Amino acid sequence: MKIVVTGGTGTLGRHLVPLLRESGAGVTVLSRRGDIACDLLGDVPPIEADVVVHLAGGQKGDDVATRNLLAACRGVRHFVYISVIGADTVPLAWLRTKLASEEAVEASGIPFTILRAAQFHDLALTMVRGLAKLPIVPVPAMRLQPVDARDVAARLAGLALGRPAGRVTDLAGPADFDLRELVRGYLTVEGKRRLTVPIPLPGKAGKAYRSGLNLSLDGDRGARTWEEFLAGR
Ligand SMILES: NC(=O)c1ccc[n+]([C@@H]2O[C@H](COP(=O)([O-])OP(=O)(O)OC[C@H]3O[C@@H](n4cnc5c(N)ncnc54)[C@H](OP(=O)(O)O)[C@@H]3O)[C@@H](O)[C@H]2O)c1
C-alpha cells in the first residue's frame, strides 16, 4: 500500500509515520521539507497514492491547502483528514478553516475518513508554558480535554489502513481539565510558585468555550494522561 502523509514531519506526523511503516506500507512524507518538498499553499504536483493522510496544517490557510491537495490527488482510494473537536461550534478563524477543509474533503468524491481530535498535550504544554512565564499568571477560563499525540497517531494508523469510514467518533484525552488545573500541574512539575488569576474570554468564541462547545461529550478517550506526558518529557 502506498501512503502519502502530509505534515509527516510535525508533532502528530512524527508518531504516525513509523506506525504506518511498521505495517509494511510504503510511506512518503509531503511537507515543505519532506520527501515531496511542496508548499500546499502553492502549486502541488500530482499525488499518486492509494491513501493520503492529510495532517499538514498551520495557523492560516488550511482550507486552501486542503483544496489544493485534493485537486492534485490521482487515483487516491482513501483520503484521511485530521480535524479538531469544535470545528463546527467554536467561532474562531482557524477552526473555520478546519471545518471548510472537512467540507472540501466530503465534497471531493474521494472516499474519506475524518477524525476530530482534542488539543494535543504538546499544544497544551506550549500554552501553559507561555502563560507561566508571567509572575502572576492570567488563565483564560476554559475547559480542555488534552489528548496525547501518540494516541491520536495510533487511532489514525488504524483508520488509514482500514476502509474509508466517513466522520468517525471524536478522540479526546482521558480527563477534562480547567486550563487553570493544567497550569498548576505544570508549575508543580517545574517546581515553580505562581499566583494564577482566572480571566474571562471575550466575544463569541469566549461564550462558546464557557459553554463547553469545544468539548467532546460522548467521544472516545485516549489512554495517556497529562500527568504522564509531563513526567515523561
Ligand atoms: N496540535 C493540536 O493540538 C491539534 C489538535 C487537533 C488536530 N490537529 C491537527 O493535526 C494536524 C497536525 O498537527 P501538528 O500539531 O502535528 O502540527 P505541526 O506540529 O505544526 O506540524 C505541521 C506539519 O505540517 C507541515 N506544513 C505546515 N504548513 C505546510 C504547508 N503550507 N505545506 C506543506 N506542509 C506544511 C509542517 O512541515 P514543514 O514545516 O516542513 O512544511 C509539519 O510537518 C493539523 O492539521 C492540526 O490542525 C492538531
PDB file of C-alpha atoms and ligand atoms in Angstrom:
ATOM      1  CA  MET A   1       0.000   0.000   0.000  1.00  0.00           C
ATOM      2  CA  LYS A   2       1.370   3.393  -0.992  1.00  0.00           C
ATOM      3  CA  ILE A   3       0.585   6.133   1.521  1.00  0.00           C
ATOM      4  CA  VAL A   4       1.405   9.837   1.312  1.00  0.00           C
ATOM      5  CA  VAL A   5       1.384  11.585   4.694  1.00  0.00           C
ATOM      6  CA  THR A   6       1.248  15.376   4.514  1.00  0.00           C
ATOM      7  CA  GLY A   7       2.726  17.052   7.574  1.00  0.00           C
ATOM      8  CA  GLY A   8       4.578  13.835   8.405  1.00  0.00           C
ATOM      9  CA  THR A   9       7.392  15.871   9.974  1.00  0.00           C
ATOM     10  CA  GLY A  10       5.095  17.538  12.545  1.00  0.00           C
ATOM     11  CA  THR A  11       4.115  16.654  16.104  1.00  0.00           C
ATOM     12  CA  LEU A  12       1.469  14.133  15.047  1.00  0.00           C
ATOM     13  CA  GLY A  13       3.198  13.001  11.865  1.00  0.00           C
ATOM     14  CA  ARG A  14       6.383  12.004  13.685  1.00  0.00           C
ATOM     15  CA  HIS A  15       4.357   9.440  15.658  1.00  0.00           C
ATOM     16  CA  LEU A  16       2.176   8.303  12.763  1.00  0.00           C
ATOM     17  CA  VAL A  17       4.759   7.711  10.035  1.00  0.00           C
ATOM     18  CA  PRO A  18       6.690   4.955  11.925  1.00  0.00           C
ATOM     19  CA  LEU A  19       3.424   3.160  12.778  1.00  0.00           C
ATOM     20  CA  LEU A  20       2.421   3.082   9.109  1.00  0.00           C
ATOM     21  CA  ARG A  21       5.907   1.911   8.066  1.00  0.00           C
ATOM     22  CA  GLU A  22       5.801  -0.877  10.683  1.00  0.00           C
ATOM     23  CA  SER A  23       2.626  -2.119   8.996  1.00  0.00           C
ATOM     24  CA  GLY A  24       4.584  -2.640   5.771  1.00  0.00           C
ATOM     25  CA  ALA A  25       3.119   0.321   3.888  1.00  0.00           C
ATOM     26  CA  GLY A  26       5.330   2.424   1.653  1.00  0.00           C
ATOM     27  CA  VAL A  27       5.153   5.889   3.204  1.00  0.00           C
ATOM     28  CA  THR A  28       6.159   9.153   1.563  1.00  0.00           C
ATOM     29  CA  VAL A  29       6.112  12.387   3.551  1.00  0.00           C
ATOM     30  CA  LEU A  30       4.920  15.603   1.982  1.00  0.00           C
ATOM     31  CA  SER A  31       5.832  18.888   3.670  1.00  0.00           C
ATOM     32  CA  ARG A  32       7.791  21.959   2.767  1.00  0.00           C
ATOM     33  CA  ARG A  33      10.894  19.960   3.808  1.00  0.00           C
ATOM     34  CA  GLY A  34       9.628  16.422   3.193  1.00  0.00           C
ATOM     35  CA  ASP A  35      10.354  13.628   0.640  1.00  0.00           C
ATOM     36  CA  ILE A  36       7.896  15.526  -1.533  1.00  0.00           C
ATOM     37  CA  ALA A  37       9.006  19.091  -0.797  1.00  0.00           C
ATOM     38  CA  CYS A  38       5.937  21.143  -1.504  1.00  0.00           C
ATOM     39  CA  ASP A  39       4.064  24.094  -0.054  1.00  0.00           C
ATOM     40  CA  LEU A  40       0.396  23.139  -0.122  1.00  0.00           C
ATOM     41  CA  LEU A  41      -0.494  26.825  -0.308  1.00  0.00           C
ATOM     42  CA  GLY A  42       1.181  26.957  -3.741  1.00  0.00           C
ATOM     43  CA  ASP A  43       1.424  24.613  -6.717  1.00  0.00           C
ATOM     44  CA  VAL A  44       1.013  20.969  -5.719  1.00  0.00           C
ATOM     45  CA  PRO A  45       2.411  18.243  -8.024  1.00  0.00           C
ATOM     46  CA  PRO A  46       0.202  15.245  -8.874  1.00  0.00           C
ATOM     47  CA  ILE A  47      -0.102  12.992  -5.812  1.00  0.00           C
ATOM     48  CA  GLU A  48      -0.319   9.334  -6.809  1.00  0.00           C
ATOM     49  CA  ALA A  49      -1.064   7.060  -3.864  1.00  0.00           C
ATOM     50  CA  ASP A  50      -3.565   4.529  -2.562  1.00  0.00           C
ATOM     51  CA  VAL A  51      -4.075   6.530   0.621  1.00  0.00           C
ATOM     52  CA  VAL A  52      -3.412  10.165   1.519  1.00  0.00           C
ATOM     53  CA  VAL A  53      -3.296  11.079   5.197  1.00  0.00           C
ATOM     54  CA  HIS A  54      -3.566  14.851   5.417  1.00  0.00           C
ATOM     55  CA  LEU A  55      -2.037  16.288   8.598  1.00  0.00           C
ATOM     56  CA  ALA A  56      -0.212  19.351   7.262  1.00  0.00           C
ATOM     57  CA  GLY A  57      -1.559  22.489   8.783  1.00  0.00           C
ATOM     58  CA  GLY A  58      -0.740  25.857  10.185  1.00  0.00           C
ATOM     59  CA  GLN A  59      -2.363  28.898  11.709  1.00  0.00           C
ATOM     60  CA  LYS A  60      -3.750  30.076   8.364  1.00  0.00           C
ATOM     61  CA  GLY A  61      -4.893  28.643   5.069  1.00  0.00           C
ATOM     62  CA  ASP A  62      -5.744  25.041   5.988  1.00  0.00           C
ATOM     63  CA  ASP A  63      -8.822  25.219   3.746  1.00  0.00           C
ATOM     64  CA  VAL A  64      -6.767  26.434   0.774  1.00  0.00           C
ATOM     65  CA  ALA A  65      -4.097  23.789   1.394  1.00  0.00           C
ATOM     66  CA  THR A  66      -6.710  21.033   1.617  1.00  0.00           C
ATOM     67  CA  ARG A  67      -8.429  22.089  -1.605  1.00  0.00           C
ATOM     68  CA  ASN A  68      -5.073  22.287  -3.421  1.00  0.00           C
ATOM     69  CA  LEU A  69      -4.145  18.826  -2.190  1.00  0.00           C
ATOM     70  CA  LEU A  70      -7.488  17.288  -3.134  1.00  0.00           C
ATOM     71  CA  ALA A  71      -7.218  18.742  -6.637  1.00  0.00           C
ATOM     72  CA  ALA A  72      -3.768  17.138  -7.036  1.00  0.00           C
ATOM     73  CA  CYS A  73      -4.872  13.626  -5.950  1.00  0.00           C
ATOM     74  CA  ARG A  74      -4.643  10.963  -8.697  1.00  0.00           C
ATOM     75  CA  GLY A  75      -6.169   7.523  -8.176  1.00  0.00           C
ATOM     76  CA  VAL A  76      -6.429   8.005  -4.417  1.00  0.00           C
ATOM     77  CA  ARG A  77      -8.786   5.408  -2.899  1.00  0.00           C
ATOM     78  CA  HIS A  78      -8.881   6.807   0.638  1.00  0.00           C
ATOM     79  CA  PHE A  79      -8.322  10.347   1.954  1.00  0.00           C
ATOM     80  CA  VAL A  80      -7.845  10.613   5.708  1.00  0.00           C
ATOM     81  CA  TYR A  81      -8.155  14.017   7.361  1.00  0.00           C
ATOM     82  CA  ILE A  82      -7.419  15.131  10.926  1.00  0.00           C
ATOM     83  CA  SER A  83      -9.681  17.878  12.213  1.00  0.00           C
ATOM     84  CA  VAL A  84     -10.400  19.426  15.589  1.00  0.00           C
ATOM     85  CA  ILE A  85     -13.250  18.914  18.058  1.00  0.00           C
ATOM     86  CA  GLY A  86     -15.288  22.127  17.995  1.00  0.00           C
ATOM     87  CA  ALA A  87     -14.616  22.846  14.311  1.00  0.00           C
ATOM     88  CA  ASP A  88     -18.344  23.362  13.813  1.00  0.00           C
ATOM     89  CA  THR A  89     -19.160  25.008  17.159  1.00  0.00           C
ATOM     90  CA  VAL A  90     -16.358  27.403  18.170  1.00  0.00           C
ATOM     91  CA  PRO A  91     -16.263  30.586  16.036  1.00  0.00           C
ATOM     92  CA  LEU A  92     -12.520  31.015  15.638  1.00  0.00           C
ATOM     93  CA  ALA A  93     -10.988  31.760  12.231  1.00  0.00           C
ATOM     94  CA  TRP A  94      -8.596  28.805  12.493  1.00  0.00           C
ATOM     95  CA  LEU A  95     -11.445  26.400  13.297  1.00  0.00           C
ATOM     96  CA  ARG A  96     -13.487  27.741  10.393  1.00  0.00           C
ATOM     97  CA  THR A  97     -10.658  26.683   8.066  1.00  0.00           C
ATOM     98  CA  LYS A  98     -10.737  23.192   9.599  1.00  0.00           C
ATOM     99  CA  LEU A  99     -14.492  22.974   9.012  1.00  0.00           C
ATOM    100  CA  ALA A 100     -14.102  24.258   5.442  1.00  0.00           C
ATOM    101  CA  SER A 101     -11.423  21.593   4.928  1.00  0.00           C
ATOM    102  CA  GLU A 102     -13.787  18.878   6.179  1.00  0.00           C
ATOM    103  CA  GLU A 103     -16.439  20.120   3.765  1.00  0.00           C
ATOM    104  CA  ALA A 104     -13.968  20.100   0.860  1.00  0.00           C
ATOM    105  CA  VAL A 105     -12.982  16.511   1.685  1.00  0.00           C
ATOM    106  CA  GLU A 106     -16.637  15.432   1.880  1.00  0.00           C
ATOM    107  CA  ALA A 107     -17.418  17.097  -1.464  1.00  0.00           C
ATOM    108  CA  SER A 108     -14.315  15.793  -3.267  1.00  0.00           C
ATOM    109  CA  GLY A 109     -15.774  12.470  -4.378  1.00  0.00           C
ATOM    110  CA  ILE A 110     -12.747  10.640  -2.905  1.00  0.00           C
ATOM    111  CA  PRO A 111     -13.758   8.065  -0.264  1.00  0.00           C
ATOM    112  CA  PHE A 112     -12.702   9.592   3.044  1.00  0.00           C
ATOM    113  CA  THR A 113     -12.284   9.301   6.777  1.00  0.00           C
ATOM    114  CA  ILE A 114     -12.336  12.353   9.062  1.00  0.00           C
ATOM    115  CA  LEU A 115     -11.232  12.213  12.696  1.00  0.00           C
ATOM    116  CA  ARG A 116     -11.690  15.178  15.017  1.00  0.00           C
ATOM    117  CA  ALA A 117      -9.270  15.258  17.954  1.00  0.00           C
ATOM    118  CA  ALA A 118      -8.892  17.465  21.023  1.00  0.00           C
ATOM    119  CA  GLN A 119      -5.811  19.640  21.671  1.00  0.00           C
ATOM    120  CA  PHE A 120      -2.630  17.581  21.848  1.00  0.00           C
ATOM    121  CA  HIS A 121      -0.678  17.540  25.119  1.00  0.00           C
ATOM    122  CA  ASP A 122       2.164  19.244  23.248  1.00  0.00           C
ATOM    123  CA  LEU A 123      -0.064  22.214  22.373  1.00  0.00           C
ATOM    124  CA  ALA A 124      -1.457  22.391  25.923  1.00  0.00           C
ATOM    125  CA  LEU A 125       2.137  22.456  27.185  1.00  0.00           C
ATOM    126  CA  THR A 126       3.034  25.294  24.800  1.00  0.00           C
ATOM    127  CA  MET A 127       0.022  27.220  26.097  1.00  0.00           C
ATOM    128  CA  VAL A 128       0.723  26.739  29.800  1.00  0.00           C
ATOM    129  CA  ARG A 129       4.457  27.322  29.386  1.00  0.00           C
ATOM    130  CA  GLY A 130       3.707  30.656  27.705  1.00  0.00           C
ATOM    131  CA  LEU A 131       1.251  31.659  30.440  1.00  0.00           C
ATOM    132  CA  ALA A 132       3.564  30.566  33.278  1.00  0.00           C
ATOM    133  CA  LYS A 133       6.327  32.938  32.187  1.00  0.00           C
ATOM    134  CA  LEU A 134       4.491  35.785  33.879  1.00  0.00           C
ATOM    135  CA  PRO A 135       4.890  36.337  37.644  1.00  0.00           C
ATOM    136  CA  ILE A 136       1.090  36.471  38.026  1.00  0.00           C
ATOM    137  CA  VAL A 137      -0.454  34.045  35.581  1.00  0.00           C
ATOM    138  CA  PRO A 138      -3.661  35.130  33.832  1.00  0.00           C
ATOM    139  CA  VAL A 139      -5.524  31.952  32.899  1.00  0.00           C
ATOM    140  CA  PRO A 140      -8.427  32.048  30.428  1.00  0.00           C
ATOM    141  CA  ALA A 141     -11.497  30.365  31.892  1.00  0.00           C
ATOM    142  CA  MET A 142     -11.858  27.333  29.655  1.00  0.00           C
ATOM    143  CA  ARG A 143     -12.065  23.585  29.937  1.00  0.00           C
ATOM    144  CA  LEU A 144      -9.893  21.298  27.822  1.00  0.00           C
ATOM    145  CA  GLN A 145      -9.586  17.572  27.173  1.00  0.00           C
ATOM    146  CA  PRO A 146      -5.957  17.309  26.065  1.00  0.00           C
ATOM    147  CA  VAL A 147      -5.049  14.113  24.255  1.00  0.00           C
ATOM    148  CA  ASP A 148      -1.685  12.547  23.623  1.00  0.00           C
ATOM    149  CA  ALA A 149      -0.484  12.815  20.026  1.00  0.00           C
ATOM    150  CA  ARG A 150       0.663   9.165  20.257  1.00  0.00           C
ATOM    151  CA  ASP A 151      -2.904   8.057  20.969  1.00  0.00           C
ATOM    152  CA  VAL A 152      -4.158  10.116  18.022  1.00  0.00           C
ATOM    153  CA  ALA A 153      -1.440   8.627  15.805  1.00  0.00           C
ATOM    154  CA  ALA A 154      -2.398   5.080  16.815  1.00  0.00           C
ATOM    155  CA  ARG A 155      -6.055   5.767  16.028  1.00  0.00           C
ATOM    156  CA  LEU A 156      -5.182   7.374  12.692  1.00  0.00           C
ATOM    157  CA  ALA A 157      -2.910   4.485  11.707  1.00  0.00           C
ATOM    158  CA  GLY A 158      -5.798   2.056  12.167  1.00  0.00           C
ATOM    159  CA  LEU A 159      -8.089   4.321  10.182  1.00  0.00           C
ATOM    160  CA  ALA A 160      -5.588   4.838   7.347  1.00  0.00           C
ATOM    161  CA  LEU A 161      -5.004   1.100   6.991  1.00  0.00           C
ATOM    162  CA  GLY A 162      -8.742   0.376   7.054  1.00  0.00           C
ATOM    163  CA  ARG A 163     -11.630   1.235   4.792  1.00  0.00           C
ATOM    164  CA  PRO A 164     -12.984   4.772   4.339  1.00  0.00           C
ATOM    165  CA  ALA A 165     -15.360   5.367   7.238  1.00  0.00           C
ATOM    166  CA  GLY A 166     -16.653   8.953   6.842  1.00  0.00           C
ATOM    167  CA  ARG A 167     -16.752  11.046  10.031  1.00  0.00           C
ATOM    168  CA  VAL A 168     -15.670   8.765  12.851  1.00  0.00           C
ATOM    169  CA  THR A 169     -16.057   9.141  16.612  1.00  0.00           C
ATOM    170  CA  ASP A 170     -14.099  12.054  18.089  1.00  0.00           C
ATOM    171  CA  LEU A 171     -10.965  11.386  20.143  1.00  0.00           C
ATOM    172  CA  ALA A 172     -10.321  13.413  23.302  1.00  0.00           C
ATOM    173  CA  GLY A 173      -7.939  12.859  26.197  1.00  0.00           C
ATOM    174  CA  PRO A 174      -8.736  10.715  29.239  1.00  0.00           C
ATOM    175  CA  ALA A 175      -9.756  13.629  31.515  1.00  0.00           C
ATOM    176  CA  ASP A 176     -11.360  17.080  31.431  1.00  0.00           C
ATOM    177  CA  PHE A 177      -9.399  19.955  32.993  1.00  0.00           C
ATOM    178  CA  ASP A 178      -9.833  23.629  33.702  1.00  0.00           C
ATOM    179  CA  LEU A 179      -6.906  25.313  31.990  1.00  0.00           C
ATOM    180  CA  ARG A 180      -6.013  26.563  35.482  1.00  0.00           C
ATOM    181  CA  GLU A 181      -5.504  22.955  36.626  1.00  0.00           C
ATOM    182  CA  LEU A 182      -3.177  22.313  33.708  1.00  0.00           C
ATOM    183  CA  VAL A 183      -1.169  25.412  34.613  1.00  0.00           C
ATOM    184  CA  ARG A 184      -0.952  24.354  38.257  1.00  0.00           C
ATOM    185  CA  GLY A 185       0.139  20.824  37.292  1.00  0.00           C
ATOM    186  CA  TYR A 186       2.866  22.291  35.115  1.00  0.00           C
ATOM    187  CA  LEU A 187       4.029  24.703  37.833  1.00  0.00           C
ATOM    188  CA  THR A 188       4.216  21.814  40.327  1.00  0.00           C
ATOM    189  CA  VAL A 189       6.320  19.659  37.990  1.00  0.00           C
ATOM    190  CA  GLU A 190       8.612  22.631  37.283  1.00  0.00           C
ATOM    191  CA  GLY A 191       8.913  23.445  41.000  1.00  0.00           C
ATOM    192  CA  LYS A 192       7.621  26.972  40.440  1.00  0.00           C
ATOM    193  CA  ARG A 193       5.234  29.017  42.557  1.00  0.00           C
ATOM    194  CA  ARG A 194       2.931  31.494  40.836  1.00  0.00           C
ATOM    195  CA  LEU A 195      -0.384  33.147  41.585  1.00  0.00           C
ATOM    196  CA  THR A 196      -2.957  32.165  38.930  1.00  0.00           C
ATOM    197  CA  VAL A 197      -5.811  34.523  38.120  1.00  0.00           C
ATOM    198  CA  PRO A 198      -8.796  33.403  36.036  1.00  0.00           C
ATOM    199  CA  ILE A 199      -9.773  35.777  33.221  1.00  0.00           C
ATOM    200  CA  PRO A 200     -12.940  35.530  31.118  1.00  0.00           C
ATOM    201  CA  LEU A 201     -12.521  35.034  27.378  1.00  0.00           C
ATOM    202  CA  PRO A 202     -14.262  37.780  25.412  1.00  0.00           C
ATOM    203  CA  GLY A 203     -16.564  37.570  22.417  1.00  0.00           C
ATOM    204  CA  LYS A 204     -18.463  34.775  20.741  1.00  0.00           C
ATOM    205  CA  ALA A 205     -15.531  32.387  20.943  1.00  0.00           C
ATOM    206  CA  GLY A 206     -15.306  33.059  24.698  1.00  0.00           C
ATOM    207  CA  LYS A 207     -19.001  32.266  25.063  1.00  0.00           C
ATOM    208  CA  ALA A 208     -18.515  29.023  23.113  1.00  0.00           C
ATOM    209  CA  TYR A 209     -15.646  27.989  25.398  1.00  0.00           C
ATOM    210  CA  ARG A 210     -17.616  28.933  28.531  1.00  0.00           C
ATOM    211  CA  SER A 211     -20.468  26.779  27.222  1.00  0.00           C
ATOM    212  CA  GLY A 212     -18.076  23.864  26.690  1.00  0.00           C
ATOM    213  CA  LEU A 213     -18.719  23.746  22.944  1.00  0.00           C
ATOM    214  CA  ASN A 214     -15.076  22.794  22.417  1.00  0.00           C
ATOM    215  CA  LEU A 215     -15.556  19.576  24.384  1.00  0.00           C
ATOM    216  CA  SER A 216     -16.493  16.098  23.276  1.00  0.00           C
ATOM    217  CA  LEU A 217     -19.229  14.643  25.472  1.00  0.00           C
ATOM    218  CA  ASP A 218     -19.541  11.179  24.007  1.00  0.00           C
ATOM    219  CA  GLY A 219     -16.335  10.654  22.051  1.00  0.00           C
ATOM    220  CA  ASP A 220     -13.566   8.122  22.558  1.00  0.00           C
ATOM    221  CA  ARG A 221     -10.896   8.826  25.151  1.00  0.00           C
ATOM    222  CA  GLY A 222      -7.141   8.375  24.755  1.00  0.00           C
ATOM    223  CA  ALA A 223      -5.183   6.440  27.380  1.00  0.00           C
ATOM    224  CA  ARG A 224      -2.132   8.569  28.100  1.00  0.00           C
ATOM    225  CA  THR A 225      -2.693  11.214  30.758  1.00  0.00           C
ATOM    226  CA  TRP A 226      -1.487  14.801  31.021  1.00  0.00           C
ATOM    227  CA  GLU A 227       0.453  13.876  34.168  1.00  0.00           C
ATOM    228  CA  GLU A 228       2.236  11.021  32.364  1.00  0.00           C
ATOM    229  CA  PHE A 229       3.033  13.346  29.481  1.00  0.00           C
ATOM    230  CA  LEU A 230       4.525  15.969  31.813  1.00  0.00           C
ATOM    231  CA  ALA A 231       6.534  13.371  33.731  1.00  0.00           C
ATOM    232  CA  GLY A 232       7.831  11.758  30.526  1.00  0.00           C
ATOM    233  CA  ARG A 233       9.277  14.887  28.977  1.00  0.00           C
TER     234      ARG A 233
HETATM  235  N1  LIG B   1      -1.924  20.433  17.705  1.00  0.00           N
HETATM  236  C1  LIG B   1      -3.139  20.115  18.156  1.00  0.00           C
HETATM  237  O1  LIG B   1      -3.460  20.260  19.337  1.00  0.00           O
HETATM  238  C2  LIG B   1      -4.148  19.552  17.174  1.00  0.00           C
HETATM  239  C3  LIG B   1      -5.381  19.074  17.661  1.00  0.00           C
HETATM  240  C4  LIG B   1      -6.297  18.521  16.762  1.00  0.00           C
HETATM  241  C5  LIG B   1      -5.983  18.472  15.403  1.00  0.00           C
HETATM  242  N2  LIG B   1      -4.786  18.978  14.983  1.00  0.00           N
HETATM  243  C6  LIG B   1      -4.461  18.908  13.565  1.00  0.00           C
HETATM  244  O2  LIG B   1      -3.472  17.920  13.391  1.00  0.00           O
HETATM  245  C7  LIG B   1      -2.632  18.264  12.301  1.00  0.00           C
HETATM  246  C8  LIG B   1      -1.181  18.138  12.722  1.00  0.00           C
HETATM  247  O3  LIG B   1      -0.944  18.996  13.817  1.00  0.00           O
HETATM  248  P1  LIG B   1       0.526  19.087  14.448  1.00  0.00           P
HETATM  249  O4  LIG B   1       0.357  19.644  15.821  1.00  0.00           O
HETATM  250  O5  LIG B   1       1.265  17.810  14.236  1.00  0.00           O
HETATM  251  O6  LIG B   1       1.154  20.230  13.523  1.00  0.00           O
HETATM  252  P2  LIG B   1       2.670  20.732  13.494  1.00  0.00           P
HETATM  253  O7  LIG B   1       3.497  20.073  14.527  1.00  0.00           O
HETATM  254  O8  LIG B   1       2.617  22.223  13.463  1.00  0.00           O
HETATM  255  O9  LIG B   1       3.183  20.212  12.078  1.00  0.00           O
HETATM  256  C9  LIG B   1       2.659  20.764  10.895  1.00  0.00           C
HETATM  257  C10 LIG B   1       3.154  19.934   9.724  1.00  0.00           C
HETATM  258  O10 LIG B   1       2.590  20.469   8.533  1.00  0.00           O
HETATM  259  C11 LIG B   1       3.636  20.828   7.627  1.00  0.00           C
HETATM  260  N3  LIG B   1       3.177  22.039   6.944  1.00  0.00           N
HETATM  261  C12 LIG B   1       2.750  23.196   7.521  1.00  0.00           C
HETATM  262  N4  LIG B   1       2.376  24.076   6.588  1.00  0.00           N
HETATM  263  C13 LIG B   1       2.566  23.459   5.387  1.00  0.00           C
HETATM  264  C14 LIG B   1       2.357  23.857   4.035  1.00  0.00           C
HETATM  265  N5  LIG B   1       1.893  25.075   3.724  1.00  0.00           N
HETATM  266  N6  LIG B   1       2.643  22.977   3.049  1.00  0.00           N
HETATM  267  C15 LIG B   1       3.142  21.753   3.347  1.00  0.00           C
HETATM  268  N7  LIG B   1       3.345  21.315   4.606  1.00  0.00           N
HETATM  269  C16 LIG B   1       3.065  22.167   5.608  1.00  0.00           C
HETATM  270  C17 LIG B   1       4.872  21.025   8.511  1.00  0.00           C
HETATM  271  O11 LIG B   1       6.076  20.726   7.851  1.00  0.00           O
HETATM  272  P3  LIG B   1       7.007  21.807   7.120  1.00  0.00           P
HETATM  273  O12 LIG B   1       7.240  22.902   8.127  1.00  0.00           O
HETATM  274  O13 LIG B   1       8.222  21.022   6.735  1.00  0.00           O
HETATM  275  O14 LIG B   1       6.228  22.261   5.931  1.00  0.00           O
HETATM  276  C18 LIG B   1       4.641  19.945   9.565  1.00  0.00           C
HETATM  277  O15 LIG B   1       5.050  18.676   9.077  1.00  0.00           O
HETATM  278  C19 LIG B   1      -3.082  19.668  11.850  1.00  0.00           C
HETATM  279  O16 LIG B   1      -3.935  19.540  10.735  1.00  0.00           O
HETATM  280  C20 LIG B   1      -3.847  20.193  13.041  1.00  0.00           C
HETATM  281  O17 LIG B   1      -4.857  21.122  12.651  1.00  0.00           O
HETATM  282  C21 LIG B   1      -3.851  19.482  15.837  1.00  0.00           C
END
